[in-house]
PDB file of C-alpha atoms in Angstrom:
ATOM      1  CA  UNK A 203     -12.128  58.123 -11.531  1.00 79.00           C
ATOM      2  CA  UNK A 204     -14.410  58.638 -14.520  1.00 86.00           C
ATOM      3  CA  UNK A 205     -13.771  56.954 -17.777  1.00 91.00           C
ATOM      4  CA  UNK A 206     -13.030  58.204 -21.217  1.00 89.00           C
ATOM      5  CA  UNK A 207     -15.770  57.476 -23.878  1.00 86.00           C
ATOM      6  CA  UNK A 208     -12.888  55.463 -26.124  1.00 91.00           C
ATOM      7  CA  UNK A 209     -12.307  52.933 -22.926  1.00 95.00           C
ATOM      8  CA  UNK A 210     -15.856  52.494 -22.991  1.00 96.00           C
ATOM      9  CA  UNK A 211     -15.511  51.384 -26.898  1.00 96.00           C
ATOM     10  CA  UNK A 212     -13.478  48.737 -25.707  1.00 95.00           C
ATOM     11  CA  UNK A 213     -15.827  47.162 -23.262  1.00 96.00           C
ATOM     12  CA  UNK A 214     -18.519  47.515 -25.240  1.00 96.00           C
ATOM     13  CA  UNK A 215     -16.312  45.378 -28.440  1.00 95.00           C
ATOM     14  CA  UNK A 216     -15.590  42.674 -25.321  1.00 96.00           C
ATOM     15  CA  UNK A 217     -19.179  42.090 -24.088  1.00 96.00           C
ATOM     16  CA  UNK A 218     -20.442  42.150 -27.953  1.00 96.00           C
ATOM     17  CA  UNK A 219     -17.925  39.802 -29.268  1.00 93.00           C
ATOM     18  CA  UNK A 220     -17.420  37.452 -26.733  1.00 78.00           C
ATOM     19  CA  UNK A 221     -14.114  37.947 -26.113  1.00 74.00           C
ATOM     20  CA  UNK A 222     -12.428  35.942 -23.029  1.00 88.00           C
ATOM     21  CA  UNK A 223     -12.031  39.013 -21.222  1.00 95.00           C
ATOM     22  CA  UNK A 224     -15.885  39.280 -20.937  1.00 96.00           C
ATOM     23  CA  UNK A 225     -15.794  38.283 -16.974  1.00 96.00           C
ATOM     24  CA  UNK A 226     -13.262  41.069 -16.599  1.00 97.00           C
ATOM     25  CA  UNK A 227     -15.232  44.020 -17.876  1.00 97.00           C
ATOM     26  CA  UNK A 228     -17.967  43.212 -15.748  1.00 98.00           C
ATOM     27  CA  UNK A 229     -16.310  43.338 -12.458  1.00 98.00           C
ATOM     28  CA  UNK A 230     -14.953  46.869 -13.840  1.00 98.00           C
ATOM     29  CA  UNK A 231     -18.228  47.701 -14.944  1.00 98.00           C
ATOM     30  CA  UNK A 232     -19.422  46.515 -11.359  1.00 98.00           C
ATOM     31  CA  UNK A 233     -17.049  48.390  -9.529  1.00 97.00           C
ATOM     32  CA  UNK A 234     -17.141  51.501 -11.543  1.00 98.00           C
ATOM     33  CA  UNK A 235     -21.153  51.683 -10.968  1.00 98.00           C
ATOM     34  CA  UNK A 236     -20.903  51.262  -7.827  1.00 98.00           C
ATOM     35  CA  UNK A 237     -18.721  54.304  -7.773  1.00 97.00           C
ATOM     36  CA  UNK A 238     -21.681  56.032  -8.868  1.00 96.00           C
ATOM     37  CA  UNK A 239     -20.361  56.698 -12.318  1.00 97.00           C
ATOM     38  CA  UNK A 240     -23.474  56.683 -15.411  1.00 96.00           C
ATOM     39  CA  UNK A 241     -22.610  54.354 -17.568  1.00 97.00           C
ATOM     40  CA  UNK A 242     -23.138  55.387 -21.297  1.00 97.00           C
ATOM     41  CA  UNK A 243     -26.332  53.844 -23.340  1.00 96.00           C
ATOM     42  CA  UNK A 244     -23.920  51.897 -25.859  1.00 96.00           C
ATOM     43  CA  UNK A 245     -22.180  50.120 -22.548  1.00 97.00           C
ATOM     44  CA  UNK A 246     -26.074  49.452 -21.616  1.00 97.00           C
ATOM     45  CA  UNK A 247     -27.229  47.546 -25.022  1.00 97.00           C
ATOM     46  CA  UNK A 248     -23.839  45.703 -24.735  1.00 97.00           C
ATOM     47  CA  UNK A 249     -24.486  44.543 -21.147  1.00 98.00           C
ATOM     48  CA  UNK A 250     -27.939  43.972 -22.649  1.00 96.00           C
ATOM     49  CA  UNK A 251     -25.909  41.282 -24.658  1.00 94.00           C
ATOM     50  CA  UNK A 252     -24.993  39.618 -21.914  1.00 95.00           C
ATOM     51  CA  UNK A 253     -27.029  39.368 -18.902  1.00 96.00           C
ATOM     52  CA  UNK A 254     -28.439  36.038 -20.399  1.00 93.00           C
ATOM     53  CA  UNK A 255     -25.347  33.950 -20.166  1.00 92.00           C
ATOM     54  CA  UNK A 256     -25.630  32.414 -16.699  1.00 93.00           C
ATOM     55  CA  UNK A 257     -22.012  32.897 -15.604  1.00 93.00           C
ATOM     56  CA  UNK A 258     -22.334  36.432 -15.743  1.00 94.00           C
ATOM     57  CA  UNK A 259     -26.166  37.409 -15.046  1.00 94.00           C
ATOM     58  CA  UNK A 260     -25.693  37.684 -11.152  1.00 94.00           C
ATOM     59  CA  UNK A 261     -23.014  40.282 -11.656  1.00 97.00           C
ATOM     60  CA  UNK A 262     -24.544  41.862 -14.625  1.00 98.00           C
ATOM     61  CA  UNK A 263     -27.521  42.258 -12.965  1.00 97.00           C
ATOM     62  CA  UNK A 264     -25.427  43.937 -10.142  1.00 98.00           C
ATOM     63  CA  UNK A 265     -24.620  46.903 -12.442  1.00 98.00           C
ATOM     64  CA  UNK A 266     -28.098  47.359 -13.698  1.00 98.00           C
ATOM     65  CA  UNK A 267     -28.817  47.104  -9.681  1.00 98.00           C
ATOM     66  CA  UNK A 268     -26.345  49.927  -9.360  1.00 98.00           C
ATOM     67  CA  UNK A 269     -27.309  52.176 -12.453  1.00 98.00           C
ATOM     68  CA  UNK A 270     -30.832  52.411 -10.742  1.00 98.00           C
ATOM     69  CA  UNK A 271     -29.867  53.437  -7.381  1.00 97.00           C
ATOM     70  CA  UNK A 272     -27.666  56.321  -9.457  1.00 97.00           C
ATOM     71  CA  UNK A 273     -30.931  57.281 -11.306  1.00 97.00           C
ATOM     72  CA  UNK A 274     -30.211  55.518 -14.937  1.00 97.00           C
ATOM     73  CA  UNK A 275     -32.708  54.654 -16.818  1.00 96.00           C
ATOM     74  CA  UNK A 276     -32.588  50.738 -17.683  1.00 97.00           C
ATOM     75  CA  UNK A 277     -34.495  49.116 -20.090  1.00 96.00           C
ATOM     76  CA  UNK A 278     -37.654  47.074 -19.975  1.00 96.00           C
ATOM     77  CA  UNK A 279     -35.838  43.741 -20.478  1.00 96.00           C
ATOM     78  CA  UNK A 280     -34.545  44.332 -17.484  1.00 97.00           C
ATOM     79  CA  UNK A 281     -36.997  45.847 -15.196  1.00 98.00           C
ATOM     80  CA  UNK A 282     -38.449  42.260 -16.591  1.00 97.00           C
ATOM     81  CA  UNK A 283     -36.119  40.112 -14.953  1.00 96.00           C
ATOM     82  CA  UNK A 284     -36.285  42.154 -11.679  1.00 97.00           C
ATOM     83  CA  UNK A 285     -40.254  41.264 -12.189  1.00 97.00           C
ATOM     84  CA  UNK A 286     -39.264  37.911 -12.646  1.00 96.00           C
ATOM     85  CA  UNK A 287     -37.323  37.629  -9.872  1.00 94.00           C
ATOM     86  CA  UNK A 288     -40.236  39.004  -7.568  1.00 93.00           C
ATOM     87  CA  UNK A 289     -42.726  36.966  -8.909  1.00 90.00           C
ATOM     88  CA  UNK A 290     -40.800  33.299  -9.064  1.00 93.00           C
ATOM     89  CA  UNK A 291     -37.647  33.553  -6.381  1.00 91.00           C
ATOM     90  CA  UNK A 292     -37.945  31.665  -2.806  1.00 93.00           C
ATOM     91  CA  UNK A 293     -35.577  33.695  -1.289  1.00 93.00           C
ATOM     92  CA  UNK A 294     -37.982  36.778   0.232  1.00 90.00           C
ATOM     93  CA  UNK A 295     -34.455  39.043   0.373  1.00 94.00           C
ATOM     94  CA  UNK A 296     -34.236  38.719  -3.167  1.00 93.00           C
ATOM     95  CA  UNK A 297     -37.599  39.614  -3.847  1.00 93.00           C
ATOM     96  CA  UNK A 298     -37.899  42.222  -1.388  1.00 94.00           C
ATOM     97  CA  UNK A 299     -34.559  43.723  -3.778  1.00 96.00           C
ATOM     98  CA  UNK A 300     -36.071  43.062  -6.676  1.00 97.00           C
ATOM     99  CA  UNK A 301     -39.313  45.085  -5.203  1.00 96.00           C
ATOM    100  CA  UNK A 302     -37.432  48.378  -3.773  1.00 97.00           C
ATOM    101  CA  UNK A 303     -35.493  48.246  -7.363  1.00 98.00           C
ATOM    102  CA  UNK A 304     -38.364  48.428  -9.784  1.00 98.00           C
ATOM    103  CA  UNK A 305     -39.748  50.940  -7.265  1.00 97.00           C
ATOM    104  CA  UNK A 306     -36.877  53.205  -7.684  1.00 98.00           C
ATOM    105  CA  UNK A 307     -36.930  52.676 -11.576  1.00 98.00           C
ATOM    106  CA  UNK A 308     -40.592  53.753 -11.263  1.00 98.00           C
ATOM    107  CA  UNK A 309     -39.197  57.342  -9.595  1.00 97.00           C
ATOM    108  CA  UNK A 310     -36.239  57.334 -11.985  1.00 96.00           C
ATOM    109  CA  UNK A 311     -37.853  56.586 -15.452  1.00 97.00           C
ATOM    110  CA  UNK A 312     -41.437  55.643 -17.203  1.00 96.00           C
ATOM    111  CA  UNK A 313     -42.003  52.353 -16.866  1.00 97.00           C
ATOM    112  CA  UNK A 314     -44.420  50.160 -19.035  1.00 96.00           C
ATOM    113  CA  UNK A 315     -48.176  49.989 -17.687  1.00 97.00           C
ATOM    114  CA  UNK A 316     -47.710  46.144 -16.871  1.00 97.00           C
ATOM    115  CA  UNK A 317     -44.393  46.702 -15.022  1.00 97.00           C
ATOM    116  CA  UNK A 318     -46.649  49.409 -12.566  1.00 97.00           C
ATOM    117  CA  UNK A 319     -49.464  47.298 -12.560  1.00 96.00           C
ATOM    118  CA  UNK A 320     -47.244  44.601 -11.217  1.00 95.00           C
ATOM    119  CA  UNK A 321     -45.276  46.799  -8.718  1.00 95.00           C
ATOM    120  CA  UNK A 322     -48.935  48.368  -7.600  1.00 95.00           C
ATOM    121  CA  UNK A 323     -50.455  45.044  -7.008  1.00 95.00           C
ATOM    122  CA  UNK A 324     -46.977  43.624  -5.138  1.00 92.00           C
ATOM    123  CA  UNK A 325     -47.235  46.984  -2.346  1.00 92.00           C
ATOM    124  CA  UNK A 326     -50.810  46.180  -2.106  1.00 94.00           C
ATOM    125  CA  UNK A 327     -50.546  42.727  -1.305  1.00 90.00           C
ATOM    126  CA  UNK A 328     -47.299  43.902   0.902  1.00 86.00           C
ATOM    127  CA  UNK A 329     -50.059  46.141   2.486  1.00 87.00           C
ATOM    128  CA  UNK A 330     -52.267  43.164   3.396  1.00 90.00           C
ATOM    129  CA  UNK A 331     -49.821  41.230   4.490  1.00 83.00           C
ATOM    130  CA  UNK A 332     -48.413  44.112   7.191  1.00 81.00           C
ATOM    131  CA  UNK A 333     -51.801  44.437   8.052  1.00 81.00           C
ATOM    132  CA  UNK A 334     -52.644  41.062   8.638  1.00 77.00           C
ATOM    133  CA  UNK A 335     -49.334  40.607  10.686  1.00 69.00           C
ATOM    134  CA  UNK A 336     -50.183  43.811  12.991  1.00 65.00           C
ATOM    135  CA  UNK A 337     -53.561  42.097  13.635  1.00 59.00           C
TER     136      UNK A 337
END
């Protein structure tokens, strides 16, 4: 079931103020996008907010996750941590995520030059390496 903007208000005054119930809106926010609901631009800076704190970054980054697969346009800052999470994680699952997601934002949105450069030189080095492996 899709929101009403006012509900939205709400979430975005508990992720901006650091209310208690911060945890809380997330997992909504999680389950709703998941749903395949858009979730509006002011809910976006006010996740923005939050993605930092470590307790709630895996599942924050689990709605931006979502909100690409449905075709929203995220922000730099956070195409950025999917980069960083390509370039520095050991687990190659995460990375190979972190990969098909910024490829996705590519189709979805206009992504910085240095973002594409990065995702164009990660395929062609995932090139090589198929290449090398079918040798």
């Amino acid at each position: 079931e899709k929101f009403e903007d006012n509900v939205f208000q709400i979430f975005d005054h508990i992720l901006l103020f650091e209310n208690h119930q911060q945890a809380d809106v997330i997992d909504i926010l999680r389950r709703y996008s998941a749903a395949r609901h858009p979730i509006p631009q002011s809910t976006i800076f006010a996740l923005e907010h939050v993605v930092d704190i470590p307790e709630f970054s895996n599942k924050v980054l689990e709605v931006f996750e979502n909100m690409i697969k449905n075709k929203q346009i995220v922000s730099d800052k956070i195409l950025y941590i999917f980069v960083d999470i390509l370039y520095l994680s050991d687990n190659e699952q995460l990375r190979k995520k972190s990969f098909q997601l910024l490829d996705t934002a590519n189709d979805n949105q206009d992504i910085s030059d240095e973002i594409f450069d990065i995702l164009e030189l990660e395929r062609a080095a995932l090139n090589i390496n198929s290449r090398s492996v079918d040798s």
